[in-house]
PDB file of C-alpha atoms in Angstrom:
ATOM      1  CA  ASP A   5      -0.007   0.001   0.010  1.00 68.00           C
ATOM      2  CA  VAL A   6       1.073   3.529  -0.742  1.00 65.00           C
ATOM      3  CA  LYS A   7       1.906   5.424   2.423  1.00 89.00           C
ATOM      4  CA  VAL A   8       2.036   9.170   2.634  1.00 94.00           C
ATOM      5  CA  THR A   9       2.801  10.510   6.096  1.00 95.00           C
ATOM      6  CA  GLN A  10       2.711  14.003   7.456  1.00 95.00           C
ATOM      7  CA  SER A  11       4.750  15.046  10.456  1.00 90.00           C
ATOM      8  CA  SER A  12       1.870  16.379  12.564  1.00 91.00           C
ATOM      9  CA  ARG A  13      -1.891  15.949  12.661  1.00 93.00           C
ATOM     10  CA  TYR A  14      -2.377  19.192  14.615  1.00 95.00           C
ATOM     11  CA  LEU A  15      -0.181  22.222  14.925  1.00 96.00           C
ATOM     12  CA  VAL A  16      -0.612  25.551  16.673  1.00 97.00           C
ATOM     13  CA  LYS A  17       1.746  28.385  15.792  1.00 97.00           C
ATOM     14  CA  ARG A  18       1.910  32.097  16.482  1.00 97.00           C
ATOM     15  CA  THR A  19       1.739  34.890  13.888  1.00 97.00           C
ATOM     16  CA  GLY A  20       5.139  35.560  12.435  1.00 97.00           C
ATOM     17  CA  GLU A  21       6.648  32.180  13.208  1.00 97.00           C
ATOM     18  CA  LYS A  22       8.390  30.146  10.530  1.00 97.00           C
ATOM     19  CA  VAL A  23       6.519  26.898  10.080  1.00 97.00           C
ATOM     20  CA  PHE A  24       7.680  23.639   8.434  1.00 97.00           C
ATOM     21  CA  LEU A  25       5.181  21.014   7.350  1.00 97.00           C
ATOM     22  CA  GLU A  26       6.841  17.723   6.379  1.00 97.00           C
ATOM     23  CA  CYS A  27       5.607  15.033   4.045  1.00 97.00           C
ATOM     24  CA  VAL A  28       7.161  11.681   3.324  1.00 97.00           C
ATOM     25  CA  GLN A  29       6.045   9.020   0.840  1.00 95.00           C
ATOM     26  CA  ASP A  30       7.355   5.452   0.576  1.00 93.00           C
ATOM     27  CA  MET A  31       6.384   4.508  -2.964  1.00 88.00           C
ATOM     28  CA  ASP A  32       9.234   6.101  -4.895  1.00 89.00           C
ATOM     29  CA  HIS A  33       6.809   8.550  -6.552  1.00 89.00           C
ATOM     30  CA  GLU A  34       8.317  11.327  -8.619  1.00 88.00           C
ATOM     31  CA  ASN A  35       5.481  13.781  -8.127  1.00 90.00           C
ATOM     32  CA  MET A  36       4.543  15.395  -4.824  1.00 92.00           C
ATOM     33  CA  PHE A  37       1.928  18.023  -4.057  1.00 93.00           C
ATOM     34  CA  TRP A  38       0.776  20.387  -1.316  1.00 96.00           C
ATOM     35  CA  TYR A  39      -2.881  21.485  -1.056  1.00 96.00           C
ATOM     36  CA  ARG A  40      -4.828  23.408   1.477  1.00 96.00           C
ATOM     37  CA  GLN A  41      -8.428  22.642   2.297  1.00 96.00           C
ATOM     38  CA  ASP A  42     -10.845  25.267   3.560  1.00 94.00           C
ATOM     39  CA  PRO A  43     -14.586  24.968   4.245  1.00 89.00           C
ATOM     40  CA  GLY A  44     -16.555  25.958   1.184  1.00 85.00           C
ATOM     41  CA  LEU A  45     -13.476  26.231  -1.002  1.00 88.00           C
ATOM     42  CA  GLY A  46     -12.483  22.602  -1.436  1.00 89.00           C
ATOM     43  CA  LEU A  47      -8.819  21.779  -2.025  1.00 92.00           C
ATOM     44  CA  ARG A  48      -6.503  24.192  -3.693  1.00 93.00           C
ATOM     45  CA  LEU A  49      -3.016  23.486  -5.028  1.00 92.00           C
ATOM     46  CA  ILE A  50      -0.204  25.446  -3.387  1.00 95.00           C
ATOM     47  CA  TYR A  51       2.966  23.933  -4.860  1.00 94.00           C
ATOM     48  CA  PHE A  52       4.040  20.736  -6.553  1.00 91.00           C
ATOM     49  CA  SER A  53       7.276  19.043  -7.466  1.00 91.00           C
ATOM     50  CA  TYR A  54       8.000  16.568 -10.235  1.00 86.00           C
ATOM     51  CA  ASP A  55      11.615  15.751  -9.266  1.00 86.00           C
ATOM     52  CA  VAL A  56      14.176  16.386  -6.596  1.00 90.00           C
ATOM     53  CA  LYS A  57      14.995  20.053  -6.316  1.00 86.00           C
ATOM     54  CA  MET A  58      12.270  20.921  -8.864  1.00 87.00           C
ATOM     55  CA  LYS A  59       9.195  22.916  -7.856  1.00 90.00           C
ATOM     56  CA  GLU A  60       6.263  24.559  -9.581  1.00 89.00           C
ATOM     57  CA  LYS A  61       3.753  27.041  -8.290  1.00 91.00           C
ATOM     58  CA  GLY A  62       0.173  25.947  -8.039  1.00 89.00           C
ATOM     59  CA  ASP A  63      -2.909  28.158  -7.795  1.00 88.00           C
ATOM     60  CA  ILE A  64      -2.192  29.830  -4.450  1.00 94.00           C
ATOM     61  CA  PRO A  65       1.569  29.915  -3.784  1.00 95.00           C
ATOM     62  CA  GLU A  66       1.682  33.326  -2.088  1.00 95.00           C
ATOM     63  CA  GLY A  67       3.069  33.157   1.427  1.00 96.00           C
ATOM     64  CA  TYR A  68       4.482  29.672   0.946  1.00 97.00           C
ATOM     65  CA  SER A  69       7.662  28.038  -0.248  1.00 97.00           C
ATOM     66  CA  VAL A  70       8.679  24.421  -0.639  1.00 97.00           C
ATOM     67  CA  SER A  71      11.770  22.260  -0.472  1.00 96.00           C
ATOM     68  CA  ARG A  72      12.515  18.882  -2.063  1.00 96.00           C
ATOM     69  CA  GLU A  73      15.999  17.721  -1.243  1.00 94.00           C
ATOM     70  CA  LYS A  74      15.165  14.013  -1.361  1.00 95.00           C
ATOM     71  CA  LYS A  75      12.737  12.158  -3.587  1.00 94.00           C
ATOM     72  CA  GLU A  76      10.625  10.872  -0.708  1.00 95.00           C
ATOM     73  CA  ARG A  77      10.342  14.137   1.216  1.00 96.00           C
ATOM     74  CA  PHE A  78       8.503  17.332   0.322  1.00 97.00           C
ATOM     75  CA  SER A  79       8.350  20.215   2.784  1.00 97.00           C
ATOM     76  CA  LEU A  80       5.997  23.168   2.859  1.00 98.00           C
ATOM     77  CA  ILE A  81       7.351  26.296   4.494  1.00 98.00           C
ATOM     78  CA  LEU A  82       5.420  29.223   5.836  1.00 97.00           C
ATOM     79  CA  GLU A  83       8.135  31.896   6.126  1.00 94.00           C
ATOM     80  CA  SER A  84       6.061  34.131   8.430  1.00 96.00           C
ATOM     81  CA  ALA A  85       2.804  32.546   9.420  1.00 97.00           C
ATOM     82  CA  SER A  86      -0.346  34.613   9.325  1.00 97.00           C
ATOM     83  CA  THR A  87      -3.838  33.961  10.633  1.00 97.00           C
ATOM     84  CA  ASN A  88      -5.225  33.558   7.115  1.00 96.00           C
ATOM     85  CA  GLN A  89      -2.993  30.510   6.735  1.00 98.00           C
ATOM     86  CA  THR A  90      -5.021  28.648   9.366  1.00 98.00           C
ATOM     87  CA  SER A  91      -6.179  25.621   7.392  1.00 97.00           C
ATOM     88  CA  MET A  92      -5.964  21.921   6.752  1.00 97.00           C
ATOM     89  CA  TYR A  93      -2.834  21.073   4.715  1.00 97.00           C
ATOM     90  CA  LEU A  94      -2.794  17.918   2.637  1.00 96.00           C
ATOM     91  CA  CYS A  95       0.220  16.350   0.964  1.00 96.00           C
ATOM     92  CA  ALA A  96      -0.073  13.953  -1.976  1.00 94.00           C
ATOM     93  CA  SER A  97       2.159  11.955  -4.243  1.00 92.00           C
ATOM     94  CA  SER A  98       1.808  10.207  -7.606  1.00 89.00           C
ATOM     95  CA  PHE A  99       3.673   8.461 -10.376  1.00 83.00           C
ATOM     96  CA  PRO A 100       5.182  10.669 -13.086  1.00 73.00           C
ATOM     97  CA  GLY A 101       3.053  12.993 -15.166  1.00 58.00           C
ATOM     98  CA  GLY A 102       2.021  12.557 -18.793  1.00 53.00           C
ATOM     99  CA  LEU A 103      -0.745  10.142 -17.925  1.00 58.00           C
ATOM    100  CA  SER A 104      -2.020  11.929 -14.814  1.00 64.00           C
ATOM    101  CA  TYR A 105      -2.030   9.036 -12.359  1.00 77.00           C
ATOM    102  CA  GLU A 106      -4.148   9.180  -9.249  1.00 85.00           C
ATOM    103  CA  GLN A 107      -2.711  11.030  -6.287  1.00 89.00           C
ATOM    104  CA  TYR A 108      -2.342   9.386  -2.869  1.00 91.00           C
ATOM    105  CA  PHE A 109      -3.015  11.653   0.054  1.00 93.00           C
ATOM    106  CA  GLY A 110      -1.630  11.875   3.578  1.00 94.00           C
ATOM    107  CA  PRO A 111      -3.828  12.309   6.606  1.00 93.00           C
ATOM    108  CA  GLY A 112      -3.486  16.064   6.702  1.00 95.00           C
ATOM    109  CA  THR A 113      -2.111  18.628   9.142  1.00 96.00           C
ATOM    110  CA  ARG A 114      -4.574  20.979  10.750  1.00 96.00           C
ATOM    111  CA  LEU A 115      -2.652  24.181  11.298  1.00 98.00           C
ATOM    112  CA  THR A 116      -3.919  26.971  13.552  1.00 98.00           C
ATOM    113  CA  VAL A 117      -2.114  30.315  13.536  1.00 98.00           C
ATOM    114  CA  THR A 118      -2.979  32.525  16.476  1.00 97.00           C
TER     115      THR A 118
ATOM    116  CA  ALA B  20      -8.702  27.720 -17.146  1.00 73.00           C
ATOM    117  CA  GLN B  21     -10.056  24.468 -15.845  1.00 83.00           C
ATOM    118  CA  LYS B  22     -12.914  24.386 -13.365  1.00 92.00           C
ATOM    119  CA  VAL B  23     -14.944  21.778 -11.514  1.00 95.00           C
ATOM    120  CA  THR B  24     -18.427  22.479 -10.207  1.00 97.00           C
ATOM    121  CA  GLN B  25     -20.229  20.390  -7.647  1.00 97.00           C
ATOM    122  CA  ALA B  26     -23.498  22.214  -7.234  1.00 95.00           C
ATOM    123  CA  GLN B  27     -24.744  20.083  -4.374  1.00 96.00           C
ATOM    124  CA  THR B  28     -23.219  21.304  -1.178  1.00 95.00           C
ATOM    125  CA  GLU B  29     -24.951  18.748   1.008  1.00 97.00           C
ATOM    126  CA  ILE B  30     -27.271  15.812   0.398  1.00 97.00           C
ATOM    127  CA  SER B  31     -29.107  13.866   3.048  1.00 97.00           C
ATOM    128  CA  VAL B  32     -30.850  10.573   2.315  1.00 97.00           C
ATOM    129  CA  VAL B  33     -32.148   7.631   4.307  1.00 97.00           C
ATOM    130  CA  GLU B  34     -30.187   4.438   4.224  1.00 97.00           C
ATOM    131  CA  LYS B  35     -30.877   2.151   1.264  1.00 97.00           C
ATOM    132  CA  GLU B  36     -31.879   5.033  -1.010  1.00 97.00           C
ATOM    133  CA  ASP B  37     -29.958   5.574  -4.232  1.00 97.00           C
ATOM    134  CA  VAL B  38     -28.150   8.916  -4.481  1.00 98.00           C
ATOM    135  CA  THR B  39     -26.366  10.694  -7.320  1.00 98.00           C
ATOM    136  CA  LEU B  40     -23.631  13.270  -6.856  1.00 98.00           C
ATOM    137  CA  ASP B  41     -23.253  15.703  -9.742  1.00 98.00           C
ATOM    138  CA  CYS B  42     -19.987  16.922 -11.222  1.00 98.00           C
ATOM    139  CA  VAL B  43     -19.623  19.365 -14.134  1.00 98.00           C
ATOM    140  CA  TYR B  44     -16.249  20.365 -15.477  1.00 97.00           C
ATOM    141  CA  GLU B  45     -14.716  22.912 -17.821  1.00 95.00           C
ATOM    142  CA  THR B  46     -11.545  22.465 -19.790  1.00 91.00           C
ATOM    143  CA  ARG B  47     -10.146  23.566 -23.112  1.00 88.00           C
ATOM    144  CA  ASP B  48      -7.994  20.464 -23.539  1.00 86.00           C
ATOM    145  CA  THR B  49      -9.032  17.436 -25.485  1.00 86.00           C
ATOM    146  CA  THR B  50      -7.010  15.195 -23.213  1.00 86.00           C
ATOM    147  CA  TYR B  51      -7.809  15.276 -19.529  1.00 89.00           C
ATOM    148  CA  TYR B  52      -8.516  13.072 -16.564  1.00 90.00           C
ATOM    149  CA  LEU B  53     -11.383  13.028 -14.103  1.00 93.00           C
ATOM    150  CA  PHE B  54     -11.317  11.690 -10.587  1.00 94.00           C
ATOM    151  CA  TRP B  55     -13.577  11.086  -7.598  1.00 96.00           C
ATOM    152  CA  TYR B  56     -12.231  11.021  -4.084  1.00 96.00           C
ATOM    153  CA  LYS B  57     -14.006  10.280  -0.796  1.00 97.00           C
ATOM    154  CA  GLN B  58     -13.135  12.041   2.439  1.00 95.00           C
ATOM    155  CA  PRO B  59     -14.611  10.253   5.460  1.00 93.00           C
ATOM    156  CA  PRO B  60     -14.815  11.948   8.871  1.00 89.00           C
ATOM    157  CA  SER B  61     -11.250  10.751   9.609  1.00 86.00           C
ATOM    158  CA  GLY B  62     -10.077  13.275   7.039  1.00 86.00           C
ATOM    159  CA  GLU B  63      -7.882  11.269   4.692  1.00 88.00           C
ATOM    160  CA  LEU B  64      -8.844  11.434   0.976  1.00 93.00           C
ATOM    161  CA  VAL B  65      -9.453   8.054  -0.567  1.00 93.00           C
ATOM    162  CA  PHE B  66      -9.136   7.605  -4.305  1.00 92.00           C
ATOM    163  CA  LEU B  67     -12.241   6.092  -5.931  1.00 95.00           C
ATOM    164  CA  ILE B  68     -11.890   6.303  -9.679  1.00 92.00           C
ATOM    165  CA  ARG B  69      -9.928   7.835 -12.535  1.00 90.00           C
ATOM    166  CA  ARG B  70     -11.286   8.254 -16.040  1.00 90.00           C
ATOM    167  CA  ASN B  71      -9.554   9.650 -19.129  1.00 88.00           C
ATOM    168  CA  SER B  72     -11.323  11.830 -21.661  1.00 90.00           C
ATOM    169  CA  PHE B  73     -11.218   9.212 -24.386  1.00 89.00           C
ATOM    170  CA  ASP B  74     -13.021   6.595 -22.399  1.00 86.00           C
ATOM    171  CA  GLU B  75     -16.734   7.377 -22.054  1.00 84.00           C
ATOM    172  CA  GLN B  76     -17.714   3.940 -20.874  1.00 84.00           C
ATOM    173  CA  ASN B  77     -19.631   3.970 -17.681  1.00 87.00           C
ATOM    174  CA  GLU B  78     -18.067   2.135 -14.788  1.00 88.00           C
ATOM    175  CA  ILE B  79     -19.599   0.090 -12.019  1.00 89.00           C
ATOM    176  CA  SER B  80     -17.843  -1.083  -8.899  1.00 90.00           C
ATOM    177  CA  GLY B  81     -20.139  -2.784  -6.488  1.00 94.00           C
ATOM    178  CA  ARG B  82     -22.693  -0.255  -5.306  1.00 95.00           C
ATOM    179  CA  TYR B  83     -20.817   2.609  -6.979  1.00 96.00           C
ATOM    180  CA  SER B  84     -21.245   3.668 -10.569  1.00 95.00           C
ATOM    181  CA  TRP B  85     -20.018   6.579 -12.637  1.00 95.00           C
ATOM    182  CA  ASN B  86     -21.574   8.178 -15.652  1.00 95.00           C
ATOM    183  CA  PHE B  87     -19.204  10.163 -17.876  1.00 95.00           C
ATOM    184  CA  GLN B  88     -20.805  12.301 -20.637  1.00 94.00           C
ATOM    185  CA  LYS B  89     -18.513  14.498 -22.670  1.00 93.00           C
ATOM    186  CA  SER B  90     -21.510  16.107 -24.438  1.00 93.00           C
ATOM    187  CA  THR B  91     -22.611  17.696 -21.171  1.00 95.00           C
ATOM    188  CA  SER B  92     -19.131  17.840 -19.505  1.00 95.00           C
ATOM    189  CA  SER B  93     -20.388  15.809 -16.612  1.00 96.00           C
ATOM    190  CA  PHE B  94     -19.012  12.970 -14.521  1.00 97.00           C
ATOM    191  CA  ASN B  95     -21.690  11.938 -12.095  1.00 97.00           C
ATOM    192  CA  PHE B  96     -21.388   9.437  -9.301  1.00 97.00           C
ATOM    193  CA  THR B  97     -24.209   7.197  -8.098  1.00 97.00           C
ATOM    194  CA  ILE B  98     -24.335   5.146  -4.940  1.00 97.00           C
ATOM    195  CA  THR B  99     -26.959   2.426  -5.017  1.00 97.00           C
ATOM    196  CA  ALA B 100     -28.570   1.193  -1.802  1.00 97.00           C
ATOM    197  CA  SER B 101     -26.667   3.701   0.299  1.00 97.00           C
ATOM    198  CA  GLN B 102     -25.242   2.752   3.676  1.00 97.00           C
ATOM    199  CA  VAL B 103     -24.322   4.800   6.731  1.00 96.00           C
ATOM    200  CA  VAL B 104     -20.645   4.100   6.014  1.00 95.00           C
ATOM    201  CA  ASP B 105     -21.025   6.043   2.746  1.00 97.00           C
ATOM    202  CA  SER B 106     -21.384   9.252   4.761  1.00 97.00           C
ATOM    203  CA  ALA B 107     -18.458  11.463   3.737  1.00 97.00           C
ATOM    204  CA  VAL B 108     -17.504  14.430   1.672  1.00 96.00           C
ATOM    205  CA  TYR B 109     -17.027  13.503  -1.979  1.00 97.00           C
ATOM    206  CA  PHE B 110     -14.789  15.460  -4.314  1.00 96.00           C
ATOM    207  CA  CYS B 111     -14.699  15.477  -8.058  1.00 97.00           C
ATOM    208  CA  ALA B 112     -11.368  16.581  -9.633  1.00 94.00           C
ATOM    209  CA  LEU B 113      -9.874  17.314 -13.038  1.00 92.00           C
ATOM    210  CA  SER B 114      -6.341  17.139 -14.338  1.00 87.00           C
ATOM    211  CA  GLU B 115      -4.795  18.081 -17.686  1.00 79.00           C
ATOM    212  CA  PRO B 116      -1.541  16.190 -18.194  1.00 69.00           C
ATOM    213  CA  HIS B 117       1.532  18.088 -19.170  1.00 61.00           C
ATOM    214  CA  SER B 118       3.133  17.135 -22.430  1.00 51.00           C
ATOM    215  CA  GLY B 119       6.625  15.705 -22.018  1.00 48.00           C
ATOM    216  CA  GLY B 120       6.049  14.726 -18.396  1.00 51.00           C
ATOM    217  CA  GLY B 121       5.915  16.860 -15.291  1.00 52.00           C
ATOM    218  CA  ALA B 122       3.438  16.789 -12.504  1.00 55.00           C
ATOM    219  CA  ASP B 123      -0.270  17.346 -12.862  1.00 70.00           C
ATOM    220  CA  GLY B 124      -1.976  19.144 -10.018  1.00 79.00           C
ATOM    221  CA  LEU B 125      -5.638  18.450  -9.553  1.00 86.00           C
ATOM    222  CA  THR B 126      -8.397  21.037  -9.757  1.00 90.00           C
ATOM    223  CA  PHE B 127     -11.017  20.044  -7.201  1.00 93.00           C
ATOM    224  CA  GLY B 128     -14.666  20.874  -6.910  1.00 95.00           C
ATOM    225  CA  LYS B 129     -15.808  22.243  -3.572  1.00 95.00           C
ATOM    226  CA  GLY B 130     -17.150  18.822  -2.517  1.00 95.00           C
ATOM    227  CA  THR B 131     -20.560  17.372  -1.678  1.00 97.00           C
ATOM    228  CA  HIS B 132     -21.252  16.409   1.906  1.00 96.00           C
ATOM    229  CA  LEU B 133     -23.265  13.184   1.790  1.00 98.00           C
ATOM    230  CA  ILE B 134     -25.195  12.245   4.895  1.00 97.00           C
ATOM    231  CA  ILE B 135     -26.767   8.802   5.087  1.00 97.00           C
ATOM    232  CA  GLN B 136     -29.299   8.562   7.863  1.00 96.00           C
ATOM    233  CA  PRO B 137     -30.050   5.163   9.416  1.00 94.00           C
TER     234      PRO B 137
END
């Protein structure tokens, strides 16, 4: 079974803090993704990566950055957390693009910024 | 730009009823992929089905069935003889593959919250 794990289920941070959300997958997938999920808005793509050290902006990258130093690990970074970044963050991974394989999701990290 | 619309925000039915979740999509590409995911109360998204734009055959998997109609840009999902365990939020999603490889982020609808009452 594909396993996507996220470092925390719940996280509480203060405004202005630097926040790291970690995601690890064990299926040797090339592609990894970060989404945020908000009530009434569904899931929105923040960033994705199709290879180590490669990254692409998604639909809502403002206020976020990412890091992919190893194939299995994809980190989402909030340089200076703000209250409007309070959300559920979901990581996903998939096989290489071109055929758009299904994405496998982690359990999510519910981040609260106070 | 691609877009997915799930007009039904919430549906509530009594157990054993059939229920259909609607999904309408917009895309300019001729090649694209459609997905359905289930998000139970535990929160983790579970993949249900993937369908490419060249395959309009309907699919049935147990009590689940999917109806893909390119003419109306719809990809509807029906649960037959619903059960309480079907209660969840269901998301429809669209992806347009990049030529030459690369990742394909999903565009999700806003989800339909399905409540199955015993």
